[in-house]
Amino acid sequence: MTQKPCLLFGVPVQEGAGRLGCDMGPSAFRTAGLATELTSLGYTVEDRGNILPAPLRELRHENGAIKALPETVAWTEAIAEAAYRASGEGMPIFLGGDHSLSAGSMTGLARRAAEEGREFFVLWLDSHPDFHTLETTTSGNLHGVPMAYATGRDGFDGYFPKVHAPIKPENVCMVGIRSVDPAERKALVTTGVTIHDMRAIDENGVAPLLDAFLKRVAEADGILHVSLDVDFLDPSIAPGVGTTVPGGATFREAHLIMEMLHDSGLVRSLDLVELNPFLDERGRTALLMVDLASSLMGRRVLDRPTQSYRHTPKVTS
C-alpha cells in the first residue's frame, strides 16, 4: 500500500453528533490494537497523539437548529491543517470522533493533492451521504455536513474555513447509503456523485460497483481517501454507534471492500469515524473496525494474487 509511515491522529470530536461518547473513540481504537496490527503487517507506525481544536470564534447562524457551530469549525480548522501537513509525510489515519472530522480531513488532503497536480477521490462508506448545508440541516448535528462542505456547496462561507480545493462531486463514490433526508436527496440528484445504496449492493454485489470506481481512480492516476463510518456496517455486527440504521454491510462485504482497496494500491489516507465506545459491547465494534483497517492495509483471509489497477493496460479499440 505505502512505504511511507502510517501516521495516527486521534480526533476526539463529539460535538457534531447527536449524543455524547465519540470523544472516547480514539482511545478505543488504540486499545483495540490498531498500531500493533499495522506494525505486524510491516508498516512503520507513528502515533502523533490527539489533535486539539483551534481557538473558538463566536459564530451564529440563522438556522436555529444548528448545534455547536463554533466548536465544529474550530475542529475543522485544526484537522484540515493536520491532514494537509501529514499527507506530505506519510499515510494519515484519523481516529474519530464523529464524522464531522471529515470536513477537515478531506479538505486538507484535497489541498495537498491539488498542489501535487493530482486528482483527489473519496470512497465514502456510510449509511448517510452527509450532504446537508448549514441552511438545510434540521437536526442541527453537523456530522451531517462534511461532504457538502468539502465539495464546495454554497452556504459555508463566513463560517467554515475557505476550501482551497473543492472536491469534484464526480470524484466521490458513496457505498452503503440507506438513510437520506429529502433536502440531501434533492441536492444529490444533479451533483454527479456516484451513489450505491444497499439495494444496488443487493442486486449487483459490492465487487463490480467498487471495481468500476477503482478503475476510474487508477486511470486518472488519482489519490484515494477512504472514509469509513461505523454505521456503514449492519448494527448486528457493529453496535457501537449512535446512528444505527438496519440493513448495513455484512462482515464479508466489508472485508471484501477492504481487500479490494488494498489490491488497488490507491489508498493514501483513511478516516475511522463514529465509534461510540459507550454504546459498544465489550469492544466488539472497535475490534471489528481495527480488523477492517488491517484488511485494507494488507491482512488477508485468503492468500491470492494481487491485482494491480495502476498497471493494468488500457484496452484500445
Short mmCIF file of C-alpha atoms in Angstrom, two decimals, residues 9-17 22-23 25-26 29 50-51 71-84 92-109 124 126 130 141-147 149-150 160-161 167 225-230 269-275 289:
data_model
loop_
_atom_site.label_atom_id
_atom_site.label_comp_id
_atom_site.label_asym_id
_atom_site.label_seq_id
_atom_site.Cartn_x
_atom_site.Cartn_y
_atom_site.Cartn_z
CA PHE A 9 -4.14 11.04 14.69
CA GLY A 10 -6.76 10.85 17.41
CA VAL A 11 -9.67 13.22 16.80
CA PRO A 12 -11.84 13.21 19.95
CA VAL A 13 -14.59 15.34 18.45
CA GLN A 14 -18.16 14.59 19.51
CA GLU A 15 -19.82 17.98 19.04
CA GLY A 16 -21.04 17.04 15.56
CA ALA A 17 -23.01 14.01 16.76
CA CYS A 22 -17.49 9.64 20.29
CA ASP A 23 -14.73 11.51 22.07
CA GLY A 25 -13.27 6.66 20.04
CA PRO A 26 -9.54 7.36 19.59
CA PHE A 29 -9.05 2.27 18.56
CA ASN A 50 -4.70 13.70 19.59
CA ILE A 51 -5.41 16.78 17.51
CA GLU A 71 -16.74 24.04 18.16
CA THR A 72 -17.17 22.18 14.87
CA VAL A 73 -15.50 24.99 12.92
CA ALA A 74 -12.58 25.02 15.37
CA TRP A 75 -12.11 21.27 14.92
CA THR A 76 -12.33 21.60 11.14
CA GLU A 77 -9.59 24.23 11.06
CA ALA A 78 -7.21 22.12 13.13
CA ILE A 79 -7.92 18.83 11.35
CA ALA A 80 -7.54 20.37 7.88
CA GLU A 81 -4.12 21.74 8.75
CA ALA A 82 -3.01 18.43 10.30
CA ALA A 83 -4.26 16.50 7.26
CA TYR A 84 -2.50 18.81 4.84
CA PRO A 92 -2.57 9.74 7.74
CA ILE A 93 -5.21 7.68 9.57
CA PHE A 94 -7.75 9.72 11.54
CA LEU A 95 -9.29 8.02 14.55
CA GLY A 96 -12.64 9.55 15.36
CA GLY A 97 -14.61 11.02 16.72
CA ASP A 98 -17.80 11.77 14.82
CA HIS A 99 -17.99 12.20 11.05
CA SER A 100 -17.71 15.97 11.21
CA LEU A 101 -13.96 15.34 11.36
CA SER A 102 -14.05 14.54 7.63
CA ALA A 103 -14.82 18.17 6.85
CA GLY A 104 -11.25 18.82 7.94
CA SER A 105 -9.53 15.65 6.75
CA MET A 106 -10.95 15.77 3.22
CA THR A 107 -10.28 19.47 2.64
CA GLY A 108 -6.74 19.27 3.96
CA LEU A 109 -5.97 16.19 1.87
CA TRP A 124 -17.50 7.28 1.33
CA ASP A 126 -21.61 5.33 5.28
CA ASP A 130 -23.78 13.84 4.96
CA ASN A 141 -25.97 17.92 14.09
CA LEU A 142 -23.00 18.96 11.98
CA HIS A 143 -21.70 15.47 11.33
CA GLY A 144 -24.29 15.68 8.55
CA VAL A 145 -22.50 18.40 6.52
CA PRO A 146 -18.88 17.36 5.75
CA MET A 147 -19.39 16.11 2.20
CA TYR A 149 -18.76 21.42 2.63
CA ALA A 150 -15.82 19.58 1.06
CA PHE A 160 -16.19 27.30 7.98
CA PRO A 161 -12.64 27.76 6.65
CA ILE A 167 -13.59 18.01 -4.29
CA HIS A 225 -9.16 8.79 0.50
CA VAL A 226 -11.42 6.31 2.33
CA SER A 227 -13.87 7.48 4.96
CA LEU A 228 -15.33 4.56 6.93
CA ASP A 229 -18.27 5.25 9.24
CA VAL A 230 -19.28 2.57 11.76
CA SER A 269 -5.45 8.16 3.74
CA LEU A 270 -8.23 6.85 5.97
CA ASP A 271 -10.94 8.08 8.35
CA LEU A 272 -12.34 5.72 11.01
CA VAL A 273 -15.35 7.53 12.45
CA GLU A 274 -18.46 7.46 14.62
CA LEU A 275 -17.24 4.79 17.04
CA MET A 289 -13.08 -1.60 12.77
#
